[in-house]
Coordinates of C-alpha atoms in Angstrom, one line a residue:
X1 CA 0.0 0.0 0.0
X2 CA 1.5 3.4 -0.9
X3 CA 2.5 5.6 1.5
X4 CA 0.2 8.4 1.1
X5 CA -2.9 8.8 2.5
X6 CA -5.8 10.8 1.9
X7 CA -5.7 13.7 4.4
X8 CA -9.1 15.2 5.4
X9 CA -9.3 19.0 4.8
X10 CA -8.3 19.4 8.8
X11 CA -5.8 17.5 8.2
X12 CA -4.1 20.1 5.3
X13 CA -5.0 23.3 7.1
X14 CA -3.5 22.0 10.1
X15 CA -0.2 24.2 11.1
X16 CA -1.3 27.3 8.4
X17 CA -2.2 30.7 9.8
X18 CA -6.0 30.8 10.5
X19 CA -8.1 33.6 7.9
X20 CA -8.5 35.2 11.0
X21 CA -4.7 35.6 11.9
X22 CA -3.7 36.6 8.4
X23 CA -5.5 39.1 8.2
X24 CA -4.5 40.5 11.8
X25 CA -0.9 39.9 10.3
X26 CA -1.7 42.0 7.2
X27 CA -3.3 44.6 9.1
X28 CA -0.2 45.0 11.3
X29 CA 2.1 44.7 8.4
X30 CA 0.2 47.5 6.4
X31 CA 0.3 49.5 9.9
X32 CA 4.1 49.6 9.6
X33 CA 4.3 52.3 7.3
X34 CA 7.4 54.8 7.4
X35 CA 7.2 58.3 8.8
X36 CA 5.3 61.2 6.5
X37 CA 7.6 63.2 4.5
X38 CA 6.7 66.4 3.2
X39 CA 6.3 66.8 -0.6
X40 CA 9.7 68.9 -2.0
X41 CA 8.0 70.6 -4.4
X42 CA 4.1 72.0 -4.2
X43 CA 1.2 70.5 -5.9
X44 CA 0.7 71.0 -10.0
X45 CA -2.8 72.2 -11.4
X46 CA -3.4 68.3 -11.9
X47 CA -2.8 67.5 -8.6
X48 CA -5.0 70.2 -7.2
X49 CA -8.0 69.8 -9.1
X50 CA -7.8 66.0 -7.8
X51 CA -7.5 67.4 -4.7
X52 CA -10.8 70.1 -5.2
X53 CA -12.7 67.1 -6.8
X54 CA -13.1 65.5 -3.1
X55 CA -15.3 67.3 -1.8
X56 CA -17.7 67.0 -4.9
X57 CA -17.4 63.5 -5.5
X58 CA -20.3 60.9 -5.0
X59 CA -19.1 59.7 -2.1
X60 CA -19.1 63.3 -0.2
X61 CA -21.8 64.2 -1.7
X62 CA -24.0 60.6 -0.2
X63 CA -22.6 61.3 2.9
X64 CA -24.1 64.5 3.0
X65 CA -27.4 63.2 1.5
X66 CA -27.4 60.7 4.6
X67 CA -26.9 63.5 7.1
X68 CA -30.0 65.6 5.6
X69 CA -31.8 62.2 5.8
X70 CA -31.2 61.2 9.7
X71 CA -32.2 64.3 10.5
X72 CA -35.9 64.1 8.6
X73 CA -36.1 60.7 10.0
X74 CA -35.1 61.8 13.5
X75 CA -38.0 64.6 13.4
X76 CA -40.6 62.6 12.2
X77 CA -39.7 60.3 14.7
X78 CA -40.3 62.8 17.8
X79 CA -43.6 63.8 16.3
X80 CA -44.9 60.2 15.1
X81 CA -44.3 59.0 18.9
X82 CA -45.5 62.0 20.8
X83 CA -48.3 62.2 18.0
X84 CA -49.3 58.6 19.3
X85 CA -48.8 59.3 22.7
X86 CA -51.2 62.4 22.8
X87 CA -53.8 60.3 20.6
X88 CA -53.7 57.5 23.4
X89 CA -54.4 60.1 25.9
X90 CA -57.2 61.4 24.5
X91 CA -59.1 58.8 23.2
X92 CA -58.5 57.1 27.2
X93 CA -60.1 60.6 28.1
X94 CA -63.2 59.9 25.6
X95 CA -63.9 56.3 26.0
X96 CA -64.4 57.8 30.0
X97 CA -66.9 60.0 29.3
X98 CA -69.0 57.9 26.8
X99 CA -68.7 55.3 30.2
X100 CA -70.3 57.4 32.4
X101 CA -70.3 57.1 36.1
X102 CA -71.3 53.6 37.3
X103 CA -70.3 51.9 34.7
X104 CA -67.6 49.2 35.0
X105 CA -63.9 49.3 32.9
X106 CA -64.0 46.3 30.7
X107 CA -60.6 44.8 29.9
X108 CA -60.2 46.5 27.0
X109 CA -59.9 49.8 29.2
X110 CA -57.6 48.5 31.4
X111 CA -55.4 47.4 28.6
X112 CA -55.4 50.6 27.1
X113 CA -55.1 52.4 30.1
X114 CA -51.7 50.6 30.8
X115 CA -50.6 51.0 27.5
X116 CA -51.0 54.5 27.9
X117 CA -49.2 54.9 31.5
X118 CA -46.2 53.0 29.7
X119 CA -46.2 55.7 26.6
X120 CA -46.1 58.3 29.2
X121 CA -43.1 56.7 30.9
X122 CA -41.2 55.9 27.4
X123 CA -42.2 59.0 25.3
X124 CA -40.1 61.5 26.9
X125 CA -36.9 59.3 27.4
X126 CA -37.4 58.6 23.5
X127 CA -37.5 62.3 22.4
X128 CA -35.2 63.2 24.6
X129 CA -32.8 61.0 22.9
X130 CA -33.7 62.0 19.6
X131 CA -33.0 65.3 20.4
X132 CA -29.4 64.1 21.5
X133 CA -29.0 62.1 18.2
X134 CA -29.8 65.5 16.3
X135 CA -27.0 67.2 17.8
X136 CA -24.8 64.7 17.2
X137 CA -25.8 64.4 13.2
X138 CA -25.4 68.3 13.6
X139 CA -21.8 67.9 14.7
X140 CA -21.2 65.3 11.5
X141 CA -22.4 67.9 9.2
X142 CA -20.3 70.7 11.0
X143 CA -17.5 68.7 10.5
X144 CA -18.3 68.1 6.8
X145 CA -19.2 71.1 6.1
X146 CA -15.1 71.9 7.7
X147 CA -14.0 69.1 5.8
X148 CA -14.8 71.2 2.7
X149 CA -13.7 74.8 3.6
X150 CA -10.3 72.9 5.2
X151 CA -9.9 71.5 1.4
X152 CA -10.5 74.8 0.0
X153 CA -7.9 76.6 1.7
X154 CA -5.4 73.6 1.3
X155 CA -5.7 73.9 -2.3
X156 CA -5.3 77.9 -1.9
X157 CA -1.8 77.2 0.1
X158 CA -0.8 74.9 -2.2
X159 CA -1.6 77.3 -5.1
X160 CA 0.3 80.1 -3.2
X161 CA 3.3 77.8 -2.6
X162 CA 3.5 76.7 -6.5
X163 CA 3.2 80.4 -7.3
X164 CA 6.0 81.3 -4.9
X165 CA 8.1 78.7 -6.6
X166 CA 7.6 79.3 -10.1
X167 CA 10.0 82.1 -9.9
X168 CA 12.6 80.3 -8.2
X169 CA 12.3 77.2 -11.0
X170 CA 12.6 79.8 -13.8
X171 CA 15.6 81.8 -12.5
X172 CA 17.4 78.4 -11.7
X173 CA 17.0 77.5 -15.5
X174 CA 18.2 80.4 -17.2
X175 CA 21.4 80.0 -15.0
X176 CA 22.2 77.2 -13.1
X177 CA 25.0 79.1 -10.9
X178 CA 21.8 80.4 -9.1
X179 CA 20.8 77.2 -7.2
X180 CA 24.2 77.1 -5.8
X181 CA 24.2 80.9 -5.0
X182 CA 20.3 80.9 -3.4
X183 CA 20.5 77.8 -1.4
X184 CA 17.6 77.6 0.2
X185 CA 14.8 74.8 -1.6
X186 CA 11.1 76.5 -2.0
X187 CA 9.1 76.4 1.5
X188 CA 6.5 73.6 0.6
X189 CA 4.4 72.1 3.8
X190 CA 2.3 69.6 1.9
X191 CA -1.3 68.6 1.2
X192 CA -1.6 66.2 3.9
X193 CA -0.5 68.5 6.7
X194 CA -2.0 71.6 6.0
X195 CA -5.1 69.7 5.6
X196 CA -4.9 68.4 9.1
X197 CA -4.2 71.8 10.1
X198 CA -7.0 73.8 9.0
X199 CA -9.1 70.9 10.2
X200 CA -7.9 70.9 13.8
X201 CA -8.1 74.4 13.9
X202 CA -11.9 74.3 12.6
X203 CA -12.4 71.6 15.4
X204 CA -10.8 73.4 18.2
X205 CA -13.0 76.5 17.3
X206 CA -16.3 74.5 17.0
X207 CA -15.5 73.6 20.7
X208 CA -15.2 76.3 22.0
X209 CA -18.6 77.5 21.1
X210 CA -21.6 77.5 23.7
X211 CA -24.3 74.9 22.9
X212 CA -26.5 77.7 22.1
X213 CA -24.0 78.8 20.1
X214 CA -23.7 75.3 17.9
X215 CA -27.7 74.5 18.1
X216 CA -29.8 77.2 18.7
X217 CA -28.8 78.9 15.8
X218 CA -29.1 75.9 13.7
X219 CA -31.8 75.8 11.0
X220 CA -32.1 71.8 11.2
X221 CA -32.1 72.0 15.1
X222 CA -34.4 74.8 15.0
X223 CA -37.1 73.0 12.7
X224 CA -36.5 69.8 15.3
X225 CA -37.3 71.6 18.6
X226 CA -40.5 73.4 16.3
X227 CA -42.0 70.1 15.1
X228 CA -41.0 68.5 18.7
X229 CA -42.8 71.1 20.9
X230 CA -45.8 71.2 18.7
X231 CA -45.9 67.5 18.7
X232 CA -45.9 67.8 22.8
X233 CA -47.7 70.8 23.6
X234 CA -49.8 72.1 20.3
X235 CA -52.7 70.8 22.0
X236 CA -52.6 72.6 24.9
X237 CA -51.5 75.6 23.4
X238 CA -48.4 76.0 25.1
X239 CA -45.6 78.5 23.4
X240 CA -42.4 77.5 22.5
X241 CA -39.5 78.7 25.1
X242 CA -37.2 81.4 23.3
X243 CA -33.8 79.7 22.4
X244 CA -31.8 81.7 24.5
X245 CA -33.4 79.2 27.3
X246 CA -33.3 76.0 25.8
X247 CA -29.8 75.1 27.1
X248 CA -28.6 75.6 30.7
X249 CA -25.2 77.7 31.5
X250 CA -23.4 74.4 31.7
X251 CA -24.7 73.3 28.6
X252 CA -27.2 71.0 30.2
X253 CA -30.5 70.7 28.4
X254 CA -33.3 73.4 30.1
X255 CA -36.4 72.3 31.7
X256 CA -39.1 73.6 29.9
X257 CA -41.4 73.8 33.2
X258 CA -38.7 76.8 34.3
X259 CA -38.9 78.9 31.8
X260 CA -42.4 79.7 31.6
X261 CA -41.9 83.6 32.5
X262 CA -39.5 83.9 29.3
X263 CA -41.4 82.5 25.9
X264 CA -42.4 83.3 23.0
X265 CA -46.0 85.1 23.0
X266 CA -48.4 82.8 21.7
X267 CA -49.6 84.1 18.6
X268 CA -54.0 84.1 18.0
X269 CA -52.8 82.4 14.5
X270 CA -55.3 82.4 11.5
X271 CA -55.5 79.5 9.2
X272 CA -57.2 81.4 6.5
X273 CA -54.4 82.9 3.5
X274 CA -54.3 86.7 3.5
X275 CA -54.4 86.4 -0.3
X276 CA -57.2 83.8 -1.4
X277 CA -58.9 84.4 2.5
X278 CA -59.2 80.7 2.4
X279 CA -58.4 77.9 4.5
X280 CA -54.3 77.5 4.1
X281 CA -53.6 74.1 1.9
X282 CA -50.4 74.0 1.8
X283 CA -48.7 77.1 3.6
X284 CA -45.5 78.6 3.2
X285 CA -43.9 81.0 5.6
X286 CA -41.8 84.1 4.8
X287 CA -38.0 83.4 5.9
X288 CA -37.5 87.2 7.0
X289 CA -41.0 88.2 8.6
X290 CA -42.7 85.1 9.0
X291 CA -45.9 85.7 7.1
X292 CA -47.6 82.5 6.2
X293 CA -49.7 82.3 2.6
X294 CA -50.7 79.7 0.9
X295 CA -48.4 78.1 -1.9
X296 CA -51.5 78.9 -4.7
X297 CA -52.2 81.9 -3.8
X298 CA -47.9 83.2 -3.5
X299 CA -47.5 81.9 -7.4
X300 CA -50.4 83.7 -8.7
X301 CA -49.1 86.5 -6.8
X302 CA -45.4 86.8 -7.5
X303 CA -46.2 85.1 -11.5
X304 CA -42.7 84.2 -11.3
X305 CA -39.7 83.0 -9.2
X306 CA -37.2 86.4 -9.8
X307 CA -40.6 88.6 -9.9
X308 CA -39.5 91.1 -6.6
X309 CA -42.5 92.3 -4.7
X310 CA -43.0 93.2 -1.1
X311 CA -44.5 91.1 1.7
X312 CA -48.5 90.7 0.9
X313 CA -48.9 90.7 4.3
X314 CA -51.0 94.6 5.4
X315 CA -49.2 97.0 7.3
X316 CA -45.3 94.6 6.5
X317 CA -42.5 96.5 5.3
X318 CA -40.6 93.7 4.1
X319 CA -39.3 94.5 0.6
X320 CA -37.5 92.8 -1.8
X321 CA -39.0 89.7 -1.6
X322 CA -39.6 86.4 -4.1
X323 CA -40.8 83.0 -4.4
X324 CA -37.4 81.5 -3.0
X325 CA -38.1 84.0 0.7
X326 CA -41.0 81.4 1.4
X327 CA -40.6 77.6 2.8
X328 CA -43.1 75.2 3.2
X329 CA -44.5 75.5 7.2
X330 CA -45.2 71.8 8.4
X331 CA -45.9 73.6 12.0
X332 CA -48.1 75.6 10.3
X333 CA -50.0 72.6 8.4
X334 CA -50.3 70.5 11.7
X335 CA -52.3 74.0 13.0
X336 CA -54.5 73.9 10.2
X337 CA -55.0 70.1 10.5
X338 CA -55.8 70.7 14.3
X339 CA -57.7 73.5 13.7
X340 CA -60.2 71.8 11.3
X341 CA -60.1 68.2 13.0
X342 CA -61.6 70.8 16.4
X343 CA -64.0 72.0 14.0
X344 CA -65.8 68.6 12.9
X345 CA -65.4 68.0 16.5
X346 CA -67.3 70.7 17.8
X347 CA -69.9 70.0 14.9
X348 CA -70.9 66.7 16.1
X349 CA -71.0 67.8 19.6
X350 CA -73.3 70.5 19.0
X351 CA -75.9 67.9 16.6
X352 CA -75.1 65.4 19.2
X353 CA -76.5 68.2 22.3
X354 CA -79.7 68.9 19.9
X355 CA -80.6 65.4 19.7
X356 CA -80.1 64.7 23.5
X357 CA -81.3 68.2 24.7
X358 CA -85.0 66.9 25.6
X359 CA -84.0 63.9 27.1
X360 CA -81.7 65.1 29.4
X361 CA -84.4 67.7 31.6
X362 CA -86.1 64.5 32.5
X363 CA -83.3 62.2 33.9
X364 CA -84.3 61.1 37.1
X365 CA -82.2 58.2 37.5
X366 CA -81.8 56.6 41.6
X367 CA -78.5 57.2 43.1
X368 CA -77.8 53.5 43.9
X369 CA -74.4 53.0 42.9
X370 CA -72.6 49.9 44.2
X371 CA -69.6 50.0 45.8
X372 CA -67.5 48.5 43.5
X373 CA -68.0 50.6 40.4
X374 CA -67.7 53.7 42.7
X375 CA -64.2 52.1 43.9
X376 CA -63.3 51.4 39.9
X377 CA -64.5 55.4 38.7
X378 CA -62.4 56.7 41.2
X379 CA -59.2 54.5 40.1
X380 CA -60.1 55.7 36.4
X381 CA -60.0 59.2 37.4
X382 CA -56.4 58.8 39.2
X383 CA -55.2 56.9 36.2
X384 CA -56.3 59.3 33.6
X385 CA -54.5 62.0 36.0
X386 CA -51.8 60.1 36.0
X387 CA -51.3 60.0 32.4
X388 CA -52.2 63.8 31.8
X389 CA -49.7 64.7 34.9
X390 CA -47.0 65.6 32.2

């Protein structure tokens, strides 16, 4: 019988580097690389347009599409789940008042009644990290945004060094004595490092800034804590705290409860377009006075996107306005929807109270309530207080 044997596939891996430790050997052999070296001579035109084309390129430009993207999601987010929350609330507060006194919760109330109590606990740890996930996506487009003006002013030093040098290059070949005679090779620091530069001196300057300073200013953060609070408080009514007191002076996040003597005056705002005098549709809002019009009603107005007109609004002064001052208003639209979803409310109530309005004079119903529904009303009324007890 021959010698050889069939070895099993164990068998012929046995004693070779594992996939796993090869490529922990490759990473530490690519990790060994030698120290930087500055270029000797500054980048060509070829070289810097390369370098320009970064921040244009599909990849930059994806990354910044995924940044505007997180934070549309993480907005709609905060309203969809305080949206839900408030919904819950109110139709717990409804289903009590068709009940009655005396009546008995079934299970389904009960159910929905804890599934309420555990919104109310989870809701405002959820938006709260939301909010804290905005900031940090507005941090990633800060330091894109860098990235880019940091490339911009690499390519401008690199220009200025290959501008400084062409001089030097054209007096050393009409006569060759010169090199010997000036010495000194042209002052290049390189791509690489000034880039790093210019971006650790955006960085240290961004954190230096106050966090009203890096947020509060923000358009993205600004539309957030908009669509938030209305998605919390629209209901109620409650205005919006100015942005001066949204942050603490250690950069902690403020409590709105405190800051109820320093707001923003709630507004008695109309839903109907100063132009058309109808019910808003679609409603944009002026960027510099923050008049609201419908989107219909501002093209038939302007008749064009460079037509300059002033602000439609009576008694504004705001000149020099076009189609491109006004964005859409999705606070604005979820007023409106409010607005009108009260209306058909009140509607029904009203034919509801006609109907019922004979019926009710003669109610003389007995008083004899048993003791156990009485018990089970008054734990409905602490629950629902519970759940409204923002």
């Amino acid at each position: 019988m021959s010698s050889r044997r069939l070895l099993s596939g164990a068998d012929r891996n046995r004693g070779r580097p594992s996939a796993a430790s090869s490529s922990r050997a490759h990473r530490e052999q690519v990790a060994e690389l030698p120290a930087y070296e500055p270029p000797s001579f500054p980048l060509d035109t070829k070289a810097r347009k390369a370098l320009a084309e970064l921040s244009t390129n599909r990849d930059t430009e994806k990354y910044a599409e995924h940044i505007e993207k997180s934070l549309r999601l993480l907005s709609d987010s905060v309203r969809d789940i305080n949206d839900r929350y408030t919904e819950r609330k109110n139709y717990i507060k409804g289903r009590q008042q068709k009940r009655g006194e005396g009546t008995q919760k079934t299970d389904r109330d009960r159910a929905e009644e804890k599934a309420a109590l555990a919104l109310k606990e989870e809701v405002p740890q959820l938006t709260e990290e939301c909010e804290s996930a905005v900031r940090r996506v507005i941090d990633l487009q800060v330091e894109l945004e860098d990235g880019k003006t940091a490339l911009r002013e690499t390519i401008h030093r690199a220009e200025s060094e290959d501008a400084n040098a062409t001089p030097r290059r054209g007096a050393q070949n009409d006569d060759e004595d010169d090199e010997m005679a000036d010495g000194s090779p042209p002052q290049v620091t390189g791509a690489w490092r000034a880039l790093q530069e210019a971006k650790k001196k955006m960085a240290d300057d961004y954190a230096t800034k106050t966090m009203y300073e890096r947020y509060a200013l923000n358009n993205d953060y600004i539309g957030f804590k908009k669509l938030a609070h209305d998605a919390m408080y629209g209901t109620d009514g409650k205005p919006l705290p100015d942005p001066s007191r949204w942050f603490t002076q250690n950069g902690g996040h403020a409590d709105e409860d405190d800051d109820e003597d320093l707001v923003i005056a709630e507004e008695s705002v109309s839903i109907n377009c100063p132009l058309s005098m109808r019910v808003m549709e679609d409603p944009y809002t002026c960027n510099k006075c923050k008049h609201t019009f419908d989107k219909a009603s501002l093209r038939s107005f302007f008749g064009g996107r460079r037509v300059v007109k002033n602000c439609p609004q009576t008694g504004c002064g705001v000149e020099g306005l076009t189609l491109d001052d006004f964005s859409p208003d999705p606070i604005m639209l979820r007023k409106i929807k409010r607005a009108q979803a009260d209306q058909v409310k009140a509607d029904v109530d009203d034919d509801d109270e006609e109907e019922n309005g004979e019926g009710d004079t003669s109610m003389g119903v007995t008083h004899e309530v048993n003791l156990k529904s009485e018990r089970g009303r008054d734990r409905g009324r602490q629950l629902l207080e519970a759940i409204e007890d923002d």
